Amino acid sequence: MNKRQRISIAVVIVTGVVLGGLILGWDKAPSHDTLHEVHDEAAASGAREDHDHPAMEKRAGQEPGKGPKGGKLFIKDGFGVEVTIFEKGVPPQLRLYLYENGKPLPPTAAKVTVTLSRLGAPAQIFNFKPEVDYLLGDQVVEEPHSFDMAIAAEHDGETFRWGYSQVEARVAMPDEMLKSIGVEIRAAGPATLRLTLKLPGEIVFDEHTIVQVVPRLPGIVDAVYRHHGQHVQKGEVLAVIESMMLADLRSQLFAARKRLGLARITFEREKQLWEEKISAKQDYLTAQQALAEAEIASDLALSKLRTLGVRPEVIHQERDLSRYEIQAPIPGLITAKAIAQGQTLKEDTAIFTIADVSTVWAQITVYAKDLDVLKIGQKAKVKATAIDVEGEGEISYISALVGAATRTATARIILDNKDGRWRPGMFVTAELVAEEIQVPVAVSVDAIQTLNDWSVVFGRYGEHFEARPLKLGRSDGKMVEVLSGLSAGEQYAAGNSFIIKSELGKAGASHDH
């Protein structure tokens, strides 16, 4: 046998050994069917294909991993339950998927119950009914998804149990920290909501206190002392005019008083002479009649001056009989002026308009649908829209007619304005209590925060705060009705609750499904 033949025989022997080893070991090679089935199931459910799903049996005894449907996968002795929270287009619901040795099982293969335990709430027990390829829970999984989960499953005569905890929207804050940051703790409970009606309006003068000032005498303006926009007191001199008519009236008074003096002297003399039987009684009676006529003439002249506002005590002090002082009849604000020095005035010319602004009106626009809410004497709170001014008054008037064009009526609210805060022309909003409603559960409005598009309060449970999404009802601006999400007696953060939200953000709250 030559060298070439020996080499050929050696190659044949080596090749035979290798092929024999491959044939003998073929049945012992690991099967990839399970991995393919898991991958195919994940692709069918919309799971990401770039995730590697190792054999499910390897998860037994470990923390739950991510299953083919993207949920929490619990495995023991080859039997697995994947828990998912499904909420696309529906309220959050539990969906369970069953597996055995990595292969999907029909939903009828096991009976499963899940118990969720939350802070401050009774345990929630879920039963399930089979759907096409999963078990569907019979209740909604309320937000936040923060709970302790207990799973019990019966399969092929065996009972499997798992536990899992999930924390969401929760932060720890001891009492010392609460005091330092000023978080106020209150308890949810019954409340009386005073639902208010808000109506627009404007501050106007009280028409009952507006006075037109006229001179009452014709004359020529000698001086003007007060002007538009100034405040005046009652009796304050506004202007002075020279009036010939006033001079005549004063002259008549002086003459009447002189005649009265002479008539009184004559009467006294005639009375004495008659008593001494020196003169006849007829002379005494004549003197008596003359005295009476002189008194009437004097009183008449004085009354004419008094009606013009001329004070009796200054009648004899005036050297210039034609000087006439026009005085303010009331205290208030001069809102109009139509007088100038040198001007000739008639007795009925309106030269000043004075408004007493110690009280003003809030003139409110009332829509027809709201007329039944308003009542005469009803209290109302009025707030200025541009500045920080507010006050309370009573409705004194509601118009009987509704405007044809505006379909609104007018109401007036009397406001005290002794401090001058209210200025005519200011726009205001009037708030009236339209209805008082008793509600079983309410929280303060300042406790409401927004988290993940929820309206929440932060419930207090031991040293923890946890977000409680609420379904809210009616509100009066101070308290808001809670329809669901919080029970009467539960404590919550009221004042400075935004600090808890900030701390929650630092803690990295998640929305884990």
Short mmCIF file of C-alpha atoms in Angstrom, two decimals:
data_model
loop_
_atom_site.label_atom_id
_atom_site.label_comp_id
_atom_site.label_asym_id
_atom_site.label_seq_id
_atom_site.Cartn_x
_atom_site.Cartn_y
_atom_site.Cartn_z
CA MET A 1 0.00 0.00 0.00
CA ASN A 2 1.51 3.27 -1.08
CA LYS A 3 1.43 6.59 0.74
CA ARG A 4 -1.45 8.02 -1.33
CA GLN A 5 -3.67 5.07 -0.50
CA ARG A 6 -2.98 5.39 3.22
CA ILE A 7 -3.98 9.11 3.18
CA SER A 8 -7.27 8.33 1.40
CA ILE A 9 -8.19 5.63 3.92
CA ALA A 10 -7.48 8.03 6.84
CA VAL A 11 -9.73 10.71 5.35
CA VAL A 12 -12.59 8.23 4.92
CA ILE A 13 -12.25 7.05 8.55
CA VAL A 14 -12.23 10.62 9.98
CA THR A 15 -15.21 11.60 7.86
CA GLY A 16 -17.14 8.54 9.06
CA VAL A 17 -16.42 9.33 12.70
CA VAL A 18 -17.61 12.91 12.34
CA LEU A 19 -20.80 11.92 10.51
CA GLY A 20 -21.53 9.20 13.06
CA GLY A 21 -21.15 11.64 15.92
CA LEU A 22 -23.51 14.11 14.27
CA ILE A 23 -26.12 11.42 13.65
CA LEU A 24 -25.92 10.12 17.22
CA GLY A 25 -26.17 13.58 18.73
CA TRP A 26 -28.97 14.94 16.54
CA ASP A 27 -31.83 13.94 18.87
CA LYS A 28 -30.10 15.61 21.83
CA ALA A 29 -29.96 19.10 20.24
CA PRO A 30 -32.16 21.77 21.96
CA SER A 31 -35.48 22.51 20.26
CA HIS A 32 -36.16 26.13 19.19
CA ASP A 33 -39.93 25.60 18.78
CA THR A 34 -40.68 27.25 22.15
CA LEU A 35 -38.67 30.37 21.34
CA HIS A 36 -40.34 30.64 17.93
CA GLU A 37 -43.79 30.31 19.49
CA VAL A 38 -43.03 33.06 22.02
CA HIS A 39 -41.66 35.32 19.33
CA ASP A 40 -44.63 34.67 17.06
CA GLU A 41 -47.09 35.39 19.91
CA ALA A 42 -45.31 38.63 20.71
CA ALA A 43 -45.40 39.72 17.08
CA ALA A 44 -49.12 38.89 16.84
CA SER A 45 -49.93 41.00 19.94
CA GLY A 46 -47.99 44.01 18.76
CA ALA A 47 -45.02 43.48 21.08
CA ARG A 48 -41.65 44.91 20.03
CA GLU A 49 -39.71 42.42 17.90
CA ASP A 50 -36.33 43.65 19.06
CA HIS A 51 -36.93 42.11 22.54
CA ASP A 52 -35.35 38.70 23.19
CA HIS A 53 -37.68 36.33 25.07
CA PRO A 54 -35.68 33.53 26.79
CA ALA A 55 -37.32 30.25 27.73
CA MET A 56 -40.11 30.97 30.24
CA GLU A 57 -39.20 28.12 32.56
CA LYS A 58 -36.05 30.01 33.53
CA ARG A 59 -38.22 32.71 35.21
CA ALA A 60 -39.47 30.37 37.96
CA GLY A 61 -38.51 31.61 41.44
CA GLN A 62 -37.36 35.03 40.18
CA GLU A 63 -38.91 38.51 40.12
CA PRO A 64 -41.64 38.74 37.47
CA GLY A 65 -40.24 39.52 34.10
CA LYS A 66 -41.79 40.96 30.98
CA GLY A 67 -44.05 38.54 29.15
CA PRO A 68 -44.86 38.25 25.44
CA LYS A 69 -47.80 40.69 25.85
CA GLY A 70 -45.66 43.24 27.64
CA GLY A 71 -47.08 42.45 31.10
CA LYS A 72 -45.72 40.94 34.32
CA LEU A 73 -44.92 37.23 33.90
CA PHE A 74 -45.18 34.88 36.92
CA ILE A 75 -43.94 31.27 36.50
CA LYS A 76 -43.78 28.24 38.77
CA ASP A 77 -43.15 24.61 37.82
CA GLY A 78 -43.61 25.39 34.15
CA PHE A 79 -47.04 27.06 34.62
CA GLY A 80 -47.13 30.79 33.95
CA VAL A 81 -49.56 33.70 34.28
CA GLU A 82 -48.91 36.98 32.53
CA VAL A 83 -50.74 39.99 34.07
CA THR A 84 -51.44 43.03 31.88
CA ILE A 85 -53.44 46.21 32.42
CA PHE A 86 -55.16 47.05 29.16
CA GLU A 87 -56.61 50.56 28.73
CA LYS A 88 -56.65 51.41 25.02
CA GLY A 89 -60.10 52.79 24.36
CA VAL A 90 -61.55 51.23 27.56
CA PRO A 91 -61.23 51.85 31.29
CA PRO A 92 -58.19 50.04 32.70
CA GLN A 93 -58.90 46.30 32.90
CA LEU A 94 -56.90 43.26 33.94
CA ARG A 95 -56.10 40.77 31.17
CA LEU A 96 -54.36 37.49 32.05
CA TYR A 97 -52.58 35.15 29.65
CA LEU A 98 -51.79 31.52 30.58
CA TYR A 99 -48.71 29.48 29.58
CA GLU A 100 -47.32 26.02 30.18
CA ASN A 101 -43.73 25.22 29.39
CA GLY A 102 -43.55 28.39 27.35
CA LYS A 103 -46.56 27.61 25.21
CA PRO A 104 -49.86 29.54 25.37
CA LEU A 105 -52.77 27.84 27.11
CA PRO A 106 -56.44 28.51 26.40
CA PRO A 107 -58.06 30.88 28.96
CA THR A 108 -60.23 28.02 30.24
CA ALA A 109 -57.18 26.03 31.39
CA ALA A 110 -57.05 27.65 34.83
CA LYS A 111 -59.19 29.49 37.35
CA VAL A 112 -57.49 32.67 38.58
CA THR A 113 -58.34 35.35 41.16
CA VAL A 114 -56.37 38.52 41.74
CA THR A 115 -56.56 40.64 44.89
CA LEU A 116 -55.39 44.26 44.87
CA SER A 117 -54.69 45.94 48.22
CA ARG A 118 -54.32 49.73 48.30
CA LEU A 119 -53.53 52.34 50.94
CA GLY A 120 -56.63 53.43 52.80
CA ALA A 121 -59.04 51.24 50.80
CA PRO A 122 -60.57 47.78 51.17
CA ALA A 123 -59.10 44.95 49.14
CA GLN A 124 -60.38 44.61 45.58
CA ILE A 125 -60.94 41.00 44.45
CA PHE A 126 -61.02 40.33 40.71
CA ASN A 127 -62.68 37.32 39.15
CA PHE A 128 -62.17 36.49 35.49
CA LYS A 129 -64.07 35.22 32.51
CA PRO A 130 -62.46 33.68 29.42
CA GLU A 131 -62.25 35.66 26.20
CA VAL A 132 -60.63 34.61 22.91
CA ASP A 133 -57.11 34.11 24.22
CA TYR A 134 -57.10 35.75 27.64
CA LEU A 135 -58.92 36.04 30.94
CA LEU A 136 -60.77 39.35 31.48
CA GLY A 137 -61.18 40.88 34.95
CA ASP A 138 -64.66 41.83 36.12
CA GLN A 139 -63.72 45.25 37.56
CA VAL A 140 -61.95 48.44 36.56
CA VAL A 141 -58.40 48.89 37.80
CA GLU A 142 -58.66 52.33 39.36
CA GLU A 143 -55.87 54.85 39.07
CA PRO A 144 -53.24 55.18 40.32
CA HIS A 145 -51.92 51.72 39.68
CA SER A 146 -50.26 51.54 43.07
CA PHE A 147 -51.07 48.35 45.00
CA ASP A 148 -50.01 45.01 46.43
CA MET A 149 -51.12 42.24 44.08
CA ALA A 150 -51.88 38.66 45.20
CA ILE A 151 -52.47 36.05 42.46
CA ALA A 152 -54.06 32.65 43.08
CA ALA A 153 -54.40 30.17 40.18
CA GLU A 154 -55.77 26.61 40.02
CA HIS A 155 -54.44 24.45 37.16
CA ASP A 156 -54.49 20.67 36.77
CA GLY A 157 -55.39 20.19 40.43
CA GLU A 158 -52.57 22.38 41.69
CA THR A 159 -52.76 25.85 43.31
CA PHE A 160 -50.18 28.47 42.40
CA ARG A 161 -49.67 31.71 44.30
CA TRP A 162 -47.61 34.81 43.55
CA GLY A 163 -47.28 38.26 45.06
CA TYR A 164 -46.17 41.55 43.61
CA SER A 165 -46.01 45.18 44.75
CA GLN A 166 -46.25 48.22 42.51
CA VAL A 167 -45.92 51.85 43.66
CA GLU A 168 -47.16 54.82 41.64
CA ALA A 169 -47.84 58.49 42.54
CA ARG A 170 -46.74 57.96 46.15
CA VAL A 171 -44.26 59.89 48.27
CA ALA A 172 -43.21 59.62 51.92
CA MET A 173 -43.37 62.73 54.13
CA PRO A 174 -43.02 62.52 57.93
CA ASP A 175 -44.90 64.94 60.17
CA GLU A 176 -41.78 67.01 60.84
CA MET A 177 -41.38 67.67 57.13
CA LEU A 178 -45.05 68.62 56.78
CA LYS A 179 -44.71 71.23 59.51
CA SER A 180 -41.59 72.72 57.95
CA ILE A 181 -43.19 73.16 54.51
CA GLY A 182 -46.61 74.19 55.79
CA VAL A 183 -48.76 71.45 54.27
CA GLU A 184 -52.24 71.54 55.81
CA ILE A 185 -54.07 68.26 56.45
CA ARG A 186 -57.87 68.16 56.28
CA ALA A 187 -60.50 65.43 56.19
CA ALA A 188 -62.98 64.97 53.37
CA GLY A 189 -66.57 65.16 54.50
CA PRO A 190 -70.01 66.73 54.15
CA ALA A 191 -70.21 70.38 53.15
CA THR A 192 -72.68 73.07 52.19
CA LEU A 193 -71.93 74.43 48.75
CA ARG A 194 -73.13 77.95 48.11
CA LEU A 195 -73.43 78.03 44.34
CA THR A 196 -73.00 81.59 43.11
CA LEU A 197 -74.30 83.50 40.13
CA LYS A 198 -71.85 85.99 38.62
CA LEU A 199 -73.22 88.97 36.72
CA PRO A 200 -71.42 91.91 35.06
CA GLY A 201 -72.10 95.49 36.03
CA GLU A 202 -70.85 99.04 36.48
CA ILE A 203 -70.61 101.50 39.37
CA VAL A 204 -72.94 104.49 38.89
CA PHE A 205 -74.06 107.44 41.01
CA ASP A 206 -76.97 107.03 43.35
CA GLU A 207 -79.62 108.94 41.42
CA HIS A 208 -81.46 109.74 44.65
CA THR A 209 -78.54 111.87 45.88
CA ILE A 210 -77.87 113.94 42.75
CA VAL A 211 -78.74 117.63 43.08
CA GLN A 212 -78.91 120.34 40.41
CA VAL A 213 -77.73 123.71 41.74
CA VAL A 214 -79.49 126.79 40.30
CA PRO A 215 -78.88 130.42 41.37
CA ARG A 216 -82.59 131.16 42.16
CA LEU A 217 -81.91 134.79 41.26
CA PRO A 218 -80.82 136.42 38.04
CA GLY A 219 -77.46 138.15 38.16
CA ILE A 220 -73.91 138.47 36.96
CA VAL A 221 -71.22 136.00 38.12
CA ASP A 222 -68.69 137.78 40.30
CA ALA A 223 -66.55 134.79 41.37
CA VAL A 224 -66.40 130.98 41.00
CA TYR A 225 -64.72 129.04 43.81
CA ARG A 226 -65.40 125.36 43.05
CA HIS A 227 -64.97 123.35 39.88
CA HIS A 228 -65.78 120.02 38.20
CA GLY A 229 -64.41 116.95 40.03
CA GLN A 230 -63.97 118.65 43.40
CA HIS A 231 -65.53 117.45 46.63
CA VAL A 232 -67.53 120.00 48.58
CA GLN A 233 -69.24 120.13 51.95
CA LYS A 234 -72.79 121.22 52.63
CA GLY A 235 -73.01 125.03 52.90
CA GLU A 236 -69.68 125.59 51.15
CA VAL A 237 -69.72 128.65 48.83
CA LEU A 238 -69.56 127.58 45.20
CA ALA A 239 -69.84 130.96 43.49
CA VAL A 240 -70.88 134.58 44.06
CA ILE A 241 -73.18 136.66 41.83
CA GLU A 242 -74.30 140.31 41.85
CA SER A 243 -78.09 140.46 41.74
CA MET A 244 -80.20 143.63 41.60
CA MET A 245 -83.25 141.60 42.56
CA LEU A 246 -81.50 140.53 45.74
CA ALA A 247 -80.64 144.16 46.50
CA ASP A 248 -84.32 145.06 46.11
CA LEU A 249 -85.41 142.22 48.42
CA ARG A 250 -82.91 143.20 51.06
CA SER A 251 -84.00 146.82 50.80
CA GLN A 252 -87.61 145.74 51.24
CA LEU A 253 -86.65 143.82 54.37
CA PHE A 254 -84.78 146.75 55.84
CA ALA A 255 -87.68 149.11 55.11
CA ALA A 256 -90.19 146.67 56.55
CA ARG A 257 -88.19 146.30 59.73
CA LYS A 258 -87.92 150.09 60.13
CA ARG A 259 -91.67 150.41 59.67
CA LEU A 260 -92.12 147.62 62.17
CA GLY A 261 -90.01 149.51 64.69
CA LEU A 262 -91.98 152.72 64.25
CA ALA A 263 -95.27 150.84 64.45
CA ARG A 264 -94.21 149.19 67.69
CA ILE A 265 -93.29 152.55 69.26
CA THR A 266 -96.59 154.07 68.14
CA PHE A 267 -98.50 151.12 69.51
CA GLU A 268 -96.83 151.34 72.90
CA ARG A 269 -97.56 155.08 73.15
CA GLU A 270 -101.21 154.73 72.14
CA LYS A 271 -101.66 151.83 74.51
CA GLN A 272 -100.37 153.92 77.42
CA LEU A 273 -102.50 156.92 76.49
CA TRP A 274 -105.58 154.73 76.21
CA GLU A 275 -104.91 153.13 79.56
CA GLU A 276 -104.57 156.61 81.10
CA LYS A 277 -107.84 157.57 79.38
CA ILE A 278 -106.10 160.39 77.55
CA SER A 279 -106.79 159.13 74.01
CA ALA A 280 -109.69 157.32 72.49
CA LYS A 281 -109.74 153.56 72.17
CA GLN A 282 -110.04 153.93 68.42
CA ASP A 283 -106.53 155.40 68.22
CA TYR A 284 -105.20 152.44 70.25
CA LEU A 285 -106.84 149.89 67.93
CA THR A 286 -105.55 151.70 64.85
CA ALA A 287 -101.99 151.55 66.22
CA GLN A 288 -102.43 147.89 67.05
CA GLN A 289 -103.53 147.12 63.47
CA ALA A 290 -100.60 149.07 62.03
CA LEU A 291 -98.19 147.04 64.18
CA ALA A 292 -99.63 143.77 62.96
CA GLU A 293 -99.38 144.85 59.34
CA ALA A 294 -95.76 145.93 59.87
CA GLU A 295 -94.90 142.53 61.41
CA ILE A 296 -96.48 140.70 58.45
CA ALA A 297 -94.57 142.80 55.96
CA SER A 298 -91.28 142.18 57.80
CA ASP A 299 -91.86 138.42 58.01
CA LEU A 300 -92.75 138.27 54.33
CA ALA A 301 -89.59 140.10 53.29
CA LEU A 302 -87.51 137.79 55.49
CA SER A 303 -89.16 134.65 54.10
CA LYS A 304 -88.37 135.71 50.54
CA LEU A 305 -84.70 135.95 51.42
CA ARG A 306 -84.71 132.66 53.26
CA THR A 307 -86.11 130.83 50.23
CA LEU A 308 -83.10 132.09 48.30
CA GLY A 309 -80.74 130.60 50.83
CA VAL A 310 -79.77 133.89 52.42
CA ARG A 311 -79.02 133.24 56.08
CA PRO A 312 -80.88 135.63 58.44
CA GLU A 313 -77.83 136.19 60.64
CA VAL A 314 -75.85 137.70 57.76
CA ILE A 315 -78.60 139.86 56.36
CA HIS A 316 -77.57 142.88 58.42
CA GLN A 317 -73.86 142.11 58.04
CA GLU A 318 -73.84 142.42 54.27
CA ARG A 319 -72.73 145.85 53.14
CA ASP A 320 -73.17 144.98 49.47
CA LEU A 321 -76.89 144.33 49.22
CA SER A 322 -76.54 142.72 45.75
CA ARG A 323 -73.92 140.10 46.76
CA TYR A 324 -75.38 136.58 46.62
CA GLU A 325 -73.46 133.46 47.69
CA ILE A 326 -74.46 130.22 45.96
CA GLN A 327 -73.90 127.39 48.46
CA ALA A 328 -73.64 123.61 48.15
CA PRO A 329 -76.95 122.11 49.24
CA ILE A 330 -75.40 118.69 50.03
CA PRO A 331 -71.91 117.24 50.54
CA GLY A 332 -70.60 115.46 47.49
CA LEU A 333 -68.73 115.53 44.23
CA ILE A 334 -69.21 118.19 41.56
CA THR A 335 -70.01 116.18 38.47
CA ALA A 336 -70.94 119.06 36.15
CA LYS A 337 -70.27 122.80 36.00
CA ALA A 338 -71.83 125.42 33.70
CA ILE A 339 -70.77 128.77 35.15
CA ALA A 340 -67.97 131.25 34.42
CA GLN A 341 -66.96 134.61 35.84
CA GLY A 342 -68.77 137.52 34.20
CA GLN A 343 -71.58 135.32 32.93
CA THR A 344 -75.16 136.57 33.13
CA LEU A 345 -77.36 133.98 34.76
CA LYS A 346 -81.06 133.38 34.85
CA GLU A 347 -82.64 132.17 38.04
CA ASP A 348 -83.32 128.64 36.65
CA THR A 349 -79.94 127.99 35.01
CA ALA A 350 -78.30 124.71 36.18
CA ILE A 351 -74.81 125.83 37.04
CA PHE A 352 -73.56 122.87 39.15
CA THR A 353 -74.46 119.19 39.54
CA ILE A 354 -73.46 117.63 42.85
CA ALA A 355 -73.66 113.92 43.65
CA ASP A 356 -73.38 112.53 47.16
CA VAL A 357 -70.97 109.59 46.68
CA SER A 358 -71.15 108.28 50.25
CA THR A 359 -73.37 105.61 48.68
CA VAL A 360 -73.24 104.39 45.08
CA TRP A 361 -75.06 101.83 42.97
CA ALA A 362 -73.68 98.76 41.28
CA GLN A 363 -75.90 98.57 38.22
CA ILE A 364 -75.99 94.91 37.20
CA THR A 365 -76.98 93.30 33.91
CA VAL A 366 -79.30 90.35 34.56
CA TYR A 367 -80.01 87.75 31.89
CA ALA A 368 -83.62 86.67 31.55
CA LYS A 369 -82.84 83.10 32.63
CA ASP A 370 -81.39 84.37 35.93
CA LEU A 371 -84.21 86.70 36.96
CA ASP A 372 -85.80 84.10 39.24
CA VAL A 373 -82.61 83.93 41.32
CA LEU A 374 -82.65 87.62 42.29
CA LYS A 375 -84.75 89.01 45.15
CA ILE A 376 -85.15 92.48 46.63
CA GLY A 377 -83.04 92.71 49.79
CA GLN A 378 -80.77 89.82 48.73
CA LYS A 379 -77.12 90.14 49.75
CA ALA A 380 -74.54 90.36 46.99
CA LYS A 381 -70.75 90.56 46.88
CA VAL A 382 -69.36 93.07 44.39
CA LYS A 383 -65.78 92.95 43.08
CA ALA A 384 -64.01 95.43 40.84
CA THR A 385 -62.55 93.85 37.71
CA ALA A 386 -59.52 96.14 37.34
CA ILE A 387 -58.38 96.72 40.93
CA ASP A 388 -58.54 94.91 44.25
CA VAL A 389 -61.74 96.41 45.64
CA GLU A 390 -64.72 94.48 46.90
CA GLY A 391 -67.72 95.06 49.11
CA GLU A 392 -71.16 93.78 50.00
CA GLY A 393 -74.55 95.34 49.49
CA GLU A 394 -78.24 94.63 49.02
CA ILE A 395 -80.35 94.49 45.88
CA SER A 396 -82.67 97.50 46.02
CA TYR A 397 -84.25 97.35 42.58
CA ILE A 398 -84.94 94.87 39.78
CA SER A 399 -86.38 96.24 36.57
CA ALA A 400 -89.79 94.92 35.58
CA LEU A 401 -89.00 94.89 31.87
CA VAL A 402 -86.55 92.90 29.76
CA GLY A 403 -84.90 94.82 26.93
CA ALA A 404 -86.15 93.81 23.51
CA ALA A 405 -82.70 94.07 21.93
CA THR A 406 -80.46 92.84 24.76
CA ARG A 407 -82.91 90.40 26.41
CA THR A 408 -81.56 91.55 29.76
CA ALA A 409 -82.92 93.38 32.79
CA THR A 410 -81.22 95.70 35.28
CA ALA A 411 -80.70 95.33 39.01
CA ARG A 412 -79.18 97.77 41.48
CA ILE A 413 -77.05 96.98 44.49
CA ILE A 414 -76.53 99.72 47.09
CA LEU A 415 -72.91 99.99 48.22
CA ASP A 416 -71.48 101.99 51.09
CA ASN A 417 -68.77 104.33 49.80
CA LYS A 418 -67.80 106.51 52.73
CA ASP A 419 -64.15 105.63 52.16
CA GLY A 420 -64.38 106.54 48.45
CA ARG A 421 -63.16 103.18 47.14
CA TRP A 422 -65.93 102.85 44.56
CA ARG A 423 -65.67 105.22 41.63
CA PRO A 424 -68.49 105.65 39.13
CA GLY A 425 -67.56 104.08 35.81
CA MET A 426 -65.70 101.12 37.32
CA PHE A 427 -66.61 97.72 35.86
CA VAL A 428 -67.56 95.15 38.47
CA THR A 429 -68.79 91.60 38.91
CA ALA A 430 -71.61 90.82 41.30
CA GLU A 431 -71.74 87.42 42.99
CA LEU A 432 -74.99 86.18 44.46
CA VAL A 433 -75.76 82.93 46.22
CA ALA A 434 -78.05 81.18 43.75
CA GLU A 435 -78.46 77.91 45.66
CA GLU A 436 -77.25 76.15 48.79
CA ILE A 437 -76.60 72.43 48.36
CA GLN A 438 -75.62 69.79 50.92
CA VAL A 439 -73.11 67.26 49.55
CA PRO A 440 -71.86 64.12 51.36
CA VAL A 441 -68.19 64.46 50.40
CA ALA A 442 -66.26 67.59 49.48
CA VAL A 443 -62.68 68.83 49.53
CA SER A 444 -61.20 72.32 49.40
CA VAL A 445 -60.55 73.71 45.94
CA ASP A 446 -56.95 74.61 46.77
CA ALA A 447 -56.21 70.90 47.37
CA ILE A 448 -56.89 69.95 43.73
CA GLN A 449 -53.80 69.33 41.60
CA THR A 450 -53.35 68.04 38.05
CA LEU A 451 -51.31 64.87 37.57
CA ASN A 452 -51.15 62.78 34.37
CA ASP A 453 -54.31 64.56 33.13
CA TRP A 454 -56.11 63.60 36.36
CA SER A 455 -57.64 65.96 38.88
CA VAL A 456 -56.22 64.62 42.12
CA VAL A 457 -55.85 65.22 45.81
CA PHE A 458 -53.03 63.67 47.78
CA GLY A 459 -54.46 61.32 50.39
CA ARG A 460 -52.60 60.96 53.67
CA TYR A 461 -51.90 57.36 54.78
CA GLY A 462 -49.48 57.09 57.67
CA GLU A 463 -46.31 58.81 56.49
CA HIS A 464 -47.24 58.49 52.84
CA PHE A 465 -49.15 60.69 50.44
CA GLU A 466 -50.66 59.05 47.38
CA ALA A 467 -52.53 60.67 44.50
CA ARG A 468 -56.25 59.99 44.41
CA PRO A 469 -57.85 60.78 41.03
CA LEU A 470 -61.27 62.29 41.62
CA LYS A 471 -64.50 62.65 39.74
CA LEU A 472 -65.61 66.14 40.71
CA GLY A 473 -69.06 67.67 40.83
CA ARG A 474 -70.30 71.14 41.70
CA SER A 475 -68.15 73.83 43.29
CA ASP A 476 -68.70 77.18 44.97
CA GLY A 477 -65.12 78.32 44.50
CA LYS A 478 -64.07 77.25 48.01
CA MET A 479 -65.22 73.64 48.24
CA VAL A 480 -65.82 71.12 45.46
CA GLU A 481 -68.04 68.07 45.52
CA VAL A 482 -66.34 64.65 45.21
CA LEU A 483 -68.44 62.14 43.29
CA SER A 484 -65.88 59.34 43.45
CA GLY A 485 -62.24 58.73 44.33
CA LEU A 486 -62.24 59.76 47.99
CA SER A 487 -64.42 58.74 50.93
CA ALA A 488 -65.73 60.82 53.83
CA GLY A 489 -63.21 60.84 56.65
CA GLU A 490 -60.13 60.30 54.48
CA GLN A 491 -57.36 62.79 55.14
CA TYR A 492 -55.84 64.80 52.33
CA ALA A 493 -53.35 67.61 51.78
CA ALA A 494 -55.10 70.97 51.45
CA GLY A 495 -52.90 74.05 51.77
CA ASN A 496 -49.58 73.96 49.87
CA SER A 497 -50.44 70.62 48.25
CA PHE A 498 -48.42 71.68 45.20
CA ILE A 499 -45.27 70.98 47.24
CA ILE A 500 -46.24 67.30 47.39
CA LYS A 501 -46.69 67.26 43.63
CA SER A 502 -43.20 68.74 43.32
CA GLU A 503 -41.74 66.09 45.62
CA LEU A 504 -43.53 63.43 43.60
CA GLY A 505 -41.83 64.70 40.47
CA LYS A 506 -38.44 64.49 42.16
CA ALA A 507 -39.17 60.90 43.18
CA GLY A 508 -39.85 59.99 39.53
CA ALA A 509 -43.41 58.71 39.78
CA SER A 510 -44.23 56.26 37.00
CA HIS A 511 -47.32 54.94 35.34
CA ASP A 512 -46.33 51.29 35.20
CA HIS A 513 -48.57 48.76 33.49
#
